[in-house]
PDB file of C-alpha atoms in Angstrom:
ATOM      1  CA  MET T 896       0.928  11.031  16.341  1.00 62.00           C
ATOM      2  CA  ALA T 897      -0.818  14.179  17.575  1.00 70.00           C
ATOM      3  CA  TYR T 898      -4.526  13.604  16.963  1.00 75.00           C
ATOM      4  CA  ASN T 899      -6.511  16.496  15.496  1.00 83.00           C
ATOM      5  CA  PHE T 900     -10.101  15.542  14.728  1.00 78.00           C
ATOM      6  CA  LYS T 901     -10.722  18.310  12.178  1.00 83.00           C
ATOM      7  CA  GLU T 902      -7.509  17.596  10.316  1.00 84.00           C
ATOM      8  CA  GLU T 903      -8.204  13.874  10.174  1.00 82.00           C
ATOM      9  CA  MET T 904     -11.761  14.385   8.927  1.00 81.00           C
ATOM     10  CA  SER T 905     -10.613  16.854   6.261  1.00 85.00           C
ATOM     11  CA  LYS T 906      -8.430  14.247   4.532  1.00 89.00           C
ATOM     12  CA  PRO T 907      -9.718  12.982   1.153  1.00 89.00           C
ATOM     13  CA  GLU T 908     -11.780   9.804   1.428  1.00 92.00           C
ATOM     14  CA  ARG T 909     -10.021   6.685   0.174  1.00 96.00           C
ATOM     15  CA  LEU T 910     -13.264   4.665   0.186  1.00 96.00           C
ATOM     16  CA  SER T 911     -15.878   6.486  -1.843  1.00 93.00           C
ATOM     17  CA  GLY T 912     -19.533   6.693  -0.897  1.00 90.00           C
ATOM     18  CA  GLY T 913     -22.205   5.029  -2.967  1.00 90.00           C
ATOM     19  CA  HIS T 914     -21.063   1.476  -2.186  1.00 94.00           C
ATOM     20  CA  ARG T 915     -23.576  -1.255  -1.411  1.00 94.00           C
ATOM     21  CA  LEU T 916     -22.833  -1.944   2.253  1.00 96.00           C
ATOM     22  CA  CYS T 917     -25.929  -1.956   4.438  1.00 95.00           C
ATOM     23  CA  ALA T 918     -26.931   1.125   6.408  1.00 93.00           C
ATOM     24  CA  GLY T 919     -25.517   0.736   9.897  1.00 93.00           C
ATOM     25  CA  CYS T 920     -22.749  -1.645   8.753  1.00 96.00           C
ATOM     26  CA  GLY T 921     -19.531  -1.372  10.716  1.00 96.00           C
ATOM     27  CA  ALA T 922     -17.205  -2.599   7.957  1.00 97.00           C
ATOM     28  CA  GLY T 923     -17.216   0.551   5.844  1.00 96.00           C
ATOM     29  CA  ILE T 924     -16.679   2.800   8.857  1.00 94.00           C
ATOM     30  CA  ALA T 925     -13.833   0.576  10.039  1.00 96.00           C
ATOM     31  CA  VAL T 926     -12.140   0.809   6.633  1.00 97.00           C
ATOM     32  CA  ARG T 927     -12.542   4.572   6.457  1.00 95.00           C
ATOM     33  CA  GLY T 928     -11.107   4.924   9.956  1.00 94.00           C
ATOM     34  CA  VAL T 929      -8.060   2.819   9.104  1.00 97.00           C
ATOM     35  CA  LEU T 930      -7.338   4.433   5.735  1.00 96.00           C
ATOM     36  CA  ARG T 931      -7.751   7.919   7.167  1.00 94.00           C
ATOM     37  CA  ALA T 932      -4.689   7.185   9.316  1.00 95.00           C
ATOM     38  CA  LEU T 933      -2.532   7.213   6.173  1.00 96.00           C
ATOM     39  CA  ASP T 934      -0.724  10.469   5.504  1.00 94.00           C
ATOM     40  CA  ALA T 935      -2.590  12.480   2.868  1.00 91.00           C
ATOM     41  CA  ASP T 936       0.103  12.025   0.203  1.00 93.00           C
ATOM     42  CA  GLU T 937       0.775   8.368   1.017  1.00 95.00           C
ATOM     43  CA  LYS T 938       0.191   5.704  -1.635  1.00 97.00           C
ATOM     44  CA  ALA T 939      -1.240   2.352  -0.611  1.00 98.00           C
ATOM     45  CA  VAL T 940      -2.035  -1.069  -2.025  1.00 98.00           C
ATOM     46  CA  ILE T 941      -5.140  -2.668  -0.524  1.00 98.00           C
ATOM     47  CA  THR T 942      -6.078  -6.331  -0.647  1.00 98.00           C
ATOM     48  CA  SER T 943      -9.422  -7.667   0.510  1.00 98.00           C
ATOM     49  CA  ALA T 944     -10.730 -11.159   1.048  1.00 97.00           C
ATOM     50  CA  THR T 945     -14.094 -12.082  -0.411  1.00 96.00           C
ATOM     51  CA  GLY T 946     -16.814 -11.013   1.990  1.00 95.00           C
ATOM     52  CA  CYS T 947     -19.343  -8.279   2.659  1.00 95.00           C
ATOM     53  CA  LEU T 948     -16.738  -5.550   2.206  1.00 96.00           C
ATOM     54  CA  GLU T 949     -15.426  -6.801  -1.119  1.00 95.00           C
ATOM     55  CA  VAL T 950     -18.700  -7.689  -2.810  1.00 94.00           C
ATOM     56  CA  SER T 951     -20.252  -4.375  -1.774  1.00 96.00           C
ATOM     57  CA  THR T 952     -17.391  -2.085  -2.802  1.00 96.00           C
ATOM     58  CA  CYS T 953     -15.974  -3.625  -5.972  1.00 92.00           C
ATOM     59  CA  MET T 954     -18.575  -4.901  -8.427  1.00 89.00           C
ATOM     60  CA  TYR T 955     -16.851  -4.897 -11.826  1.00 87.00           C
ATOM     61  CA  PRO T 956     -16.491  -2.509 -13.605  1.00 90.00           C
ATOM     62  CA  TYR T 957     -17.167  -0.206 -10.624  1.00 91.00           C
ATOM     63  CA  THR T 958     -15.062   0.298  -7.505  1.00 94.00           C
ATOM     64  CA  SER T 959     -15.297   2.424  -4.358  1.00 96.00           C
ATOM     65  CA  TRP T 960     -11.549   2.225  -3.717  1.00 97.00           C
ATOM     66  CA  ASN T 961      -9.344   5.204  -4.556  1.00 96.00           C
ATOM     67  CA  ASP T 962      -6.110   3.298  -3.891  1.00 97.00           C
ATOM     68  CA  SER T 963      -4.740   0.325  -5.801  1.00 97.00           C
ATOM     69  CA  PHE T 964      -7.069  -2.550  -4.894  1.00 97.00           C
ATOM     70  CA  ILE T 965      -6.772  -6.334  -5.263  1.00 97.00           C
ATOM     71  CA  HIS T 966      -9.675  -8.679  -4.628  1.00 96.00           C
ATOM     72  CA  ALA T 967      -8.194 -11.822  -3.110  1.00 95.00           C
ATOM     73  CA  ALA T 968      -9.973 -15.121  -2.597  1.00 96.00           C
ATOM     74  CA  PHE T 969     -11.780 -15.775   0.674  1.00 95.00           C
ATOM     75  CA  GLU T 970      -8.773 -17.503   2.200  1.00 96.00           C
ATOM     76  CA  ASN T 971      -5.722 -15.563   1.043  1.00 97.00           C
ATOM     77  CA  SER T 972      -5.864 -11.816   1.627  1.00 97.00           C
ATOM     78  CA  GLY T 973      -2.820 -12.131   3.896  1.00 98.00           C
ATOM     79  CA  ALA T 974      -0.842 -14.097   1.317  1.00 98.00           C
ATOM     80  CA  THR T 975      -1.799 -11.729  -1.503  1.00 98.00           C
ATOM     81  CA  CYS T 976      -0.735  -8.657   0.448  1.00 98.00           C
ATOM     82  CA  SER T 977       2.523 -10.272   1.574  1.00 98.00           C
ATOM     83  CA  GLY T 978       3.285 -11.273  -2.031  1.00 98.00           C
ATOM     84  CA  VAL T 979       2.743  -7.731  -3.298  1.00 98.00           C
ATOM     85  CA  GLU T 980       4.918  -6.354  -0.483  1.00 98.00           C
ATOM     86  CA  SER T 981       7.676  -8.820  -1.422  1.00 98.00           C
ATOM     87  CA  ALA T 982       7.479  -7.814  -5.083  1.00 98.00           C
ATOM     88  CA  TYR T 983       7.652  -4.156  -4.079  1.00 98.00           C
ATOM     89  CA  ARG T 984      10.796  -4.742  -2.010  1.00 97.00           C
ATOM     90  CA  ALA T 985      12.438  -6.684  -4.853  1.00 98.00           C
ATOM     91  CA  LEU T 986      11.662  -4.001  -7.446  1.00 97.00           C
ATOM     92  CA  THR T 987      12.847  -1.259  -5.101  1.00 97.00           C
ATOM     93  CA  GLN T 988      16.142  -3.044  -4.414  1.00 96.00           C
ATOM     94  CA  ARG T 989      16.732  -3.399  -8.166  1.00 97.00           C
ATOM     95  CA  GLY T 990      16.119   0.289  -8.716  1.00 96.00           C
ATOM     96  CA  LYS T 991      13.019  -0.305 -10.841  1.00 96.00           C
ATOM     97  CA  LEU T 992      10.616   1.403  -8.446  1.00 94.00           C
ATOM     98  CA  ASN T 993      11.220   4.642  -6.568  1.00 93.00           C
ATOM     99  CA  GLU T 994       7.751   5.404  -5.200  1.00 94.00           C
ATOM    100  CA  LYS T 995       6.855   4.540  -1.614  1.00 95.00           C
ATOM    101  CA  TYR T 996       3.793   2.433  -0.758  1.00 97.00           C
ATOM    102  CA  LYS T 997       2.041   1.044   2.281  1.00 98.00           C
ATOM    103  CA  PHE T 998       0.343  -2.365   2.221  1.00 98.00           C
ATOM    104  CA  ILE T 999      -2.940  -3.097   3.984  1.00 98.00           C
ATOM    105  CA  ALA T1000      -4.993  -6.306   3.910  1.00 98.00           C
ATOM    106  CA  PHE T1001      -8.641  -6.493   4.970  1.00 98.00           C
ATOM    107  CA  GLY T1002     -10.737  -9.515   5.848  1.00 98.00           C
ATOM    108  CA  GLY T1003     -13.867 -10.310   7.824  1.00 97.00           C
ATOM    109  CA  ASP T1004     -13.761 -12.704  10.739  1.00 98.00           C
ATOM    110  CA  GLY T1005     -14.649 -15.647   8.499  1.00 97.00           C
ATOM    111  CA  GLY T1006     -11.753 -14.851   6.157  1.00 97.00           C
ATOM    112  CA  THR T1007      -9.422 -14.098   9.079  1.00 98.00           C
ATOM    113  CA  TYR T1008     -10.185 -16.252  12.146  1.00 98.00           C
ATOM    114  CA  ASP T1009     -11.082 -19.304  10.037  1.00 98.00           C
ATOM    115  CA  ILE T1010     -10.582 -19.691   6.291  1.00 97.00           C
ATOM    116  CA  GLY T1011      -7.717 -17.211   5.998  1.00 97.00           C
ATOM    117  CA  PHE T1012      -5.928 -18.018   9.243  1.00 98.00           C
ATOM    118  CA  GLN T1013      -3.109 -20.016   7.606  1.00 97.00           C
ATOM    119  CA  CYS T1014      -2.219 -17.207   5.183  1.00 98.00           C
ATOM    120  CA  LEU T1015      -2.516 -14.579   7.911  1.00 98.00           C
ATOM    121  CA  SER T1016      -0.289 -16.536  10.286  1.00 98.00           C
ATOM    122  CA  GLY T1017       2.317 -17.086   7.579  1.00 98.00           C
ATOM    123  CA  ALA T1018       2.426 -13.404   6.623  1.00 98.00           C
ATOM    124  CA  MET T1019       2.799 -12.323  10.242  1.00 98.00           C
ATOM    125  CA  GLU T1020       5.429 -14.958  11.043  1.00 98.00           C
ATOM    126  CA  ARG T1021       7.515 -13.921   8.017  1.00 98.00           C
ATOM    127  CA  GLY T1022       7.393 -10.315   9.180  1.00 98.00           C
ATOM    128  CA  HIS T1023       6.205  -8.601   6.010  1.00 98.00           C
ATOM    129  CA  ASP T1024       5.945  -4.828   6.278  1.00 98.00           C
ATOM    130  CA  MET T1025       2.147  -4.779   6.098  1.00 98.00           C
ATOM    131  CA  VAL T1026      -0.960  -4.353   8.207  1.00 98.00           C
ATOM    132  CA  TYR T1027      -3.698  -6.961   8.373  1.00 98.00           C
ATOM    133  CA  VAL T1028      -7.059  -5.535   9.465  1.00 98.00           C
ATOM    134  CA  CYS T1029      -9.895  -7.813  10.542  1.00 98.00           C
ATOM    135  CA  TYR T1030     -13.327  -6.210  10.514  1.00 98.00           C
ATOM    136  CA  ASP T1031     -14.927  -8.515  13.048  1.00 98.00           C
ATOM    137  CA  ASN T1032     -18.719  -8.837  12.800  1.00 98.00           C
ATOM    138  CA  GLU T1033     -18.596 -12.237  14.541  1.00 98.00           C
ATOM    139  CA  ALA T1034     -20.183 -14.472  11.876  1.00 98.00           C
ATOM    140  CA  TYR T1035     -20.251 -15.290   8.167  1.00 98.00           C
ATOM    141  CA  MET T1036     -22.671 -12.456   7.461  1.00 97.00           C
ATOM    142  CA  ASN T1037     -22.174 -12.324   3.687  1.00 94.00           C
ATOM    143  CA  THR T1038     -23.409 -15.882   3.176  1.00 95.00           C
ATOM    144  CA  GLY T1039     -26.298 -15.989   5.615  1.00 96.00           C
ATOM    145  CA  ILE T1040     -25.228 -15.340   9.224  1.00 97.00           C
ATOM    146  CA  GLN T1041     -23.515 -18.685   9.884  1.00 98.00           C
ATOM    147  CA  ARG T1042     -21.329 -19.094  12.983  1.00 98.00           C
ATOM    148  CA  SER T1043     -17.567 -18.555  12.806  1.00 98.00           C
ATOM    149  CA  SER T1044     -14.906 -19.135  15.443  1.00 98.00           C
ATOM    150  CA  SER T1045     -15.315 -15.435  16.247  1.00 98.00           C
ATOM    151  CA  THR T1046     -18.993 -15.887  17.131  1.00 98.00           C
ATOM    152  CA  PRO T1047     -19.510 -15.402  20.895  1.00 97.00           C
ATOM    153  CA  HIS T1048     -20.682 -18.103  23.288  1.00 97.00           C
ATOM    154  CA  PHE T1049     -24.473 -18.707  23.117  1.00 97.00           C
ATOM    155  CA  ALA T1050     -24.933 -16.413  20.099  1.00 97.00           C
ATOM    156  CA  ASP T1051     -27.862 -17.170  17.813  1.00 97.00           C
ATOM    157  CA  THR T1052     -26.875 -17.797  14.170  1.00 98.00           C
ATOM    158  CA  THR T1053     -28.456 -19.766  11.338  1.00 97.00           C
ATOM    159  CA  THR T1054     -26.145 -22.710  12.087  1.00 97.00           C
ATOM    160  CA  THR T1055     -26.337 -22.359  15.889  1.00 97.00           C
ATOM    161  CA  PRO T1056     -29.996 -21.426  16.447  1.00 96.00           C
ATOM    162  CA  GLN T1057     -31.122 -20.729  19.985  1.00 96.00           C
ATOM    163  CA  GLY T1058     -33.935 -23.075  20.935  1.00 95.00           C
ATOM    164  CA  THR T1059     -35.008 -25.968  23.102  1.00 93.00           C
ATOM    165  CA  VAL T1060     -32.238 -28.293  21.842  1.00 92.00           C
ATOM    166  CA  ILE T1061     -29.214 -25.969  22.034  1.00 93.00           C
ATOM    167  CA  PRO T1062     -28.891 -22.452  23.526  1.00 96.00           C
ATOM    168  CA  GLY T1063     -26.971 -21.069  20.542  1.00 97.00           C
ATOM    169  CA  LYS T1064     -23.267 -21.475  19.839  1.00 98.00           C
ATOM    170  CA  MET T1065     -21.718 -23.842  22.388  1.00 97.00           C
ATOM    171  CA  GLN T1066     -18.067 -22.794  21.949  1.00 98.00           C
ATOM    172  CA  GLN T1067     -16.258 -19.702  23.223  1.00 97.00           C
ATOM    173  CA  LYS T1068     -15.069 -16.956  20.881  1.00 98.00           C
ATOM    174  CA  LYS T1069     -11.519 -17.503  19.621  1.00 98.00           C
ATOM    175  CA  ASN T1070      -9.061 -14.921  20.986  1.00 98.00           C
ATOM    176  CA  LEU T1071      -7.348 -14.108  17.693  1.00 98.00           C
ATOM    177  CA  THR T1072      -5.776 -10.899  18.966  1.00 98.00           C
ATOM    178  CA  LYS T1073      -3.922 -12.891  21.633  1.00 98.00           C
ATOM    179  CA  ILE T1074      -2.848 -15.417  18.986  1.00 98.00           C
ATOM    180  CA  MET T1075      -1.387 -12.601  16.881  1.00 98.00           C
ATOM    181  CA  VAL T1076       0.533 -11.330  19.933  1.00 98.00           C
ATOM    182  CA  ALA T1077       2.022 -14.824  20.240  1.00 98.00           C
ATOM    183  CA  HIS T1078       3.516 -14.391  16.752  1.00 98.00           C
ATOM    184  CA  GLY T1079       5.942 -11.867  18.233  1.00 98.00           C
ATOM    185  CA  ILE T1080       5.123  -9.113  15.732  1.00 98.00           C
ATOM    186  CA  PRO T1081       5.876  -5.447  16.518  1.00 98.00           C
ATOM    187  CA  TYR T1082       2.306  -4.169  16.838  1.00 98.00           C
ATOM    188  CA  VAL T1083      -1.090  -5.695  17.648  1.00 98.00           C
ATOM    189  CA  ALA T1084      -4.211  -3.814  18.702  1.00 98.00           C
ATOM    190  CA  GLN T1085      -7.922  -4.183  19.309  1.00 98.00           C
ATOM    191  CA  THR T1086     -10.139  -1.198  18.522  1.00 97.00           C
ATOM    192  CA  THR T1087     -13.478   0.049  17.245  1.00 96.00           C
ATOM    193  CA  PHE T1088     -14.902   3.402  16.161  1.00 90.00           C
ATOM    194  CA  ILE T1089     -16.675   4.754  19.215  1.00 82.00           C
ATOM    195  CA  GLY T1090     -16.673   8.458  20.142  1.00 71.00           C
ATOM    196  CA  ASN T1091     -14.642  10.675  17.849  1.00 71.00           C
ATOM    197  CA  PHE T1092     -12.644   7.924  16.100  1.00 86.00           C
ATOM    198  CA  LYS T1093      -9.492   8.832  18.032  1.00 91.00           C
ATOM    199  CA  ASP T1094      -8.750   5.265  19.146  1.00 95.00           C
ATOM    200  CA  ILE T1095      -9.012   3.620  15.728  1.00 95.00           C
ATOM    201  CA  THR T1096      -7.122   6.398  13.948  1.00 93.00           C
ATOM    202  CA  GLU T1097      -4.226   6.460  16.394  1.00 95.00           C
ATOM    203  CA  LYS T1098      -3.882   2.674  16.457  1.00 97.00           C
ATOM    204  CA  ALA T1099      -4.156   2.412  12.671  1.00 97.00           C
ATOM    205  CA  HIS T1100      -1.446   5.059  12.293  1.00 97.00           C
ATOM    206  CA  LYS T1101       0.837   3.125  14.650  1.00 97.00           C
ATOM    207  CA  ALA T1102       0.158  -0.109  12.776  1.00 98.00           C
ATOM    208  CA  ILE T1103       0.792   1.412   9.344  1.00 98.00           C
ATOM    209  CA  TYR T1104       3.967   3.274  10.282  1.00 98.00           C
ATOM    210  CA  THR T1105       5.534   0.619  12.512  1.00 98.00           C
ATOM    211  CA  PRO T1106       8.144  -1.256  10.413  1.00 98.00           C
ATOM    212  CA  GLY T1107       7.257  -4.917  10.008  1.00 98.00           C
ATOM    213  CA  ALA T1108       4.057  -6.879  10.431  1.00 98.00           C
ATOM    214  CA  ALA T1109       1.084  -5.436  12.314  1.00 98.00           C
ATOM    215  CA  PHE T1110      -2.435  -6.641  13.097  1.00 98.00           C
ATOM    216  CA  LEU T1111      -5.600  -4.686  13.907  1.00 98.00           C
ATOM    217  CA  ASN T1112      -8.784  -6.340  15.137  1.00 98.00           C
ATOM    218  CA  VAL T1113     -11.725  -3.966  14.693  1.00 98.00           C
ATOM    219  CA  MET T1114     -15.187  -4.677  16.070  1.00 97.00           C
ATOM    220  CA  ALA T1115     -17.501  -3.945  13.138  1.00 97.00           C
ATOM    221  CA  PRO T1116     -21.133  -4.798  14.022  1.00 97.00           C
ATOM    222  CA  CYS T1117     -23.622  -6.066  11.441  1.00 97.00           C
ATOM    223  CA  PRO T1118     -27.223  -4.799  11.689  1.00 97.00           C
ATOM    224  CA  ARG T1119     -28.699  -7.846   9.942  1.00 96.00           C
ATOM    225  CA  GLY T1120     -26.730 -10.452  11.858  1.00 97.00           C
ATOM    226  CA  TRP T1121     -26.856  -8.698  15.217  1.00 97.00           C
ATOM    227  CA  ARG T1122     -30.433  -7.534  14.676  1.00 96.00           C
ATOM    228  CA  TYR T1123     -30.062  -3.939  15.840  1.00 96.00           C
ATOM    229  CA  PRO T1124     -31.608  -0.868  14.159  1.00 96.00           C
ATOM    230  CA  SER T1125     -29.037   0.665  11.797  1.00 95.00           C
ATOM    231  CA  GLU T1126     -28.991   3.981  13.667  1.00 95.00           C
ATOM    232  CA  LYS T1127     -27.845   2.183  16.855  1.00 96.00           C
ATOM    233  CA  LEU T1128     -24.394   1.275  15.470  1.00 95.00           C
ATOM    234  CA  MET T1129     -22.366   3.674  17.614  1.00 94.00           C
ATOM    235  CA  GLU T1130     -24.411   2.832  20.705  1.00 95.00           C
ATOM    236  CA  VAL T1131     -23.729  -0.883  20.187  1.00 95.00           C
ATOM    237  CA  THR T1132     -19.952  -0.407  19.884  1.00 95.00           C
ATOM    238  CA  LYS T1133     -19.887   1.943  22.867  1.00 95.00           C
ATOM    239  CA  MET T1134     -21.701  -0.608  25.050  1.00 95.00           C
ATOM    240  CA  ALA T1135     -19.348  -3.360  23.895  1.00 95.00           C
ATOM    241  CA  VAL T1136     -16.351  -1.315  25.002  1.00 96.00           C
ATOM    242  CA  GLU T1137     -17.823  -0.045  28.280  1.00 95.00           C
ATOM    243  CA  THR T1138     -18.848  -3.559  29.371  1.00 96.00           C
ATOM    244  CA  CYS T1139     -15.442  -4.948  28.303  1.00 95.00           C
ATOM    245  CA  VAL T1140     -17.062  -7.370  25.870  1.00 95.00           C
ATOM    246  CA  TRP T1141     -14.603  -5.784  23.410  1.00 97.00           C
ATOM    247  CA  PRO T1142     -11.686  -4.343  25.414  1.00 96.00           C
ATOM    248  CA  LEU T1143      -9.542  -1.706  23.720  1.00 97.00           C
ATOM    249  CA  TYR T1144      -5.831  -2.363  24.073  1.00 97.00           C
ATOM    250  CA  GLU T1145      -2.574  -2.531  22.154  1.00 98.00           C
ATOM    251  CA  VAL T1146       0.565  -4.658  22.435  1.00 98.00           C
ATOM    252  CA  VAL T1147       3.754  -2.912  21.315  1.00 98.00           C
ATOM    253  CA  GLU T1148       6.837  -5.115  20.972  1.00 97.00           C
ATOM    254  CA  GLY T1149       5.273  -7.674  23.290  1.00 96.00           C
ATOM    255  CA  LYS T1150       4.216  -5.180  25.983  1.00 96.00           C
TER     256      LYS T1150
END
């Protein structure tokens, strides 16, 4: 994929503005970066686990999504997307569907690292032609900033408060990206949206257009949970990358 910033930014938005995500939230920017990697005339089916992204972009009867969208339960975005992809393949093989679609599942770290891990693992192991995207804000932000297995060591959350008894979360952050690599799927990558969005767009394009299962882990900071001013979002992600707290890398066919 030859990256052209102006061309990418001129594509129609697939996630409309006016949603209810907080100012300075990384989730919406992560979604826009991933969906912008789709070819302009490409059709897609999106599934999303319950979480900040879903409750802020799809409050019935309104939706911010311009593609076909399915709200899955907290735990089964991966299973929902894999089921739709299976139905699509069956209908195509029977000659009942001629249109081409791409399948993308979204989930926060709570719905991906923890509650949705079983469905994610199953979808990846079966090799469905889909992309699972985790927007990782490192806690259960939607329900009150509780710790998840993605929460970093010593982080202060409402269930792991820093104080005189404990210094925050006592466990290390789970390395989910490495676990996805161990599934032997064709494409796995870690990214975020620093700079001119080149990294996230190129990796999302590879994930979407690589046949088979793919996984993207996107750092998506939360201003309320991380307690940074909303205008500091890009600075926060840039520091995370430059200090290697969130290394950018990809694993293609195991390499």
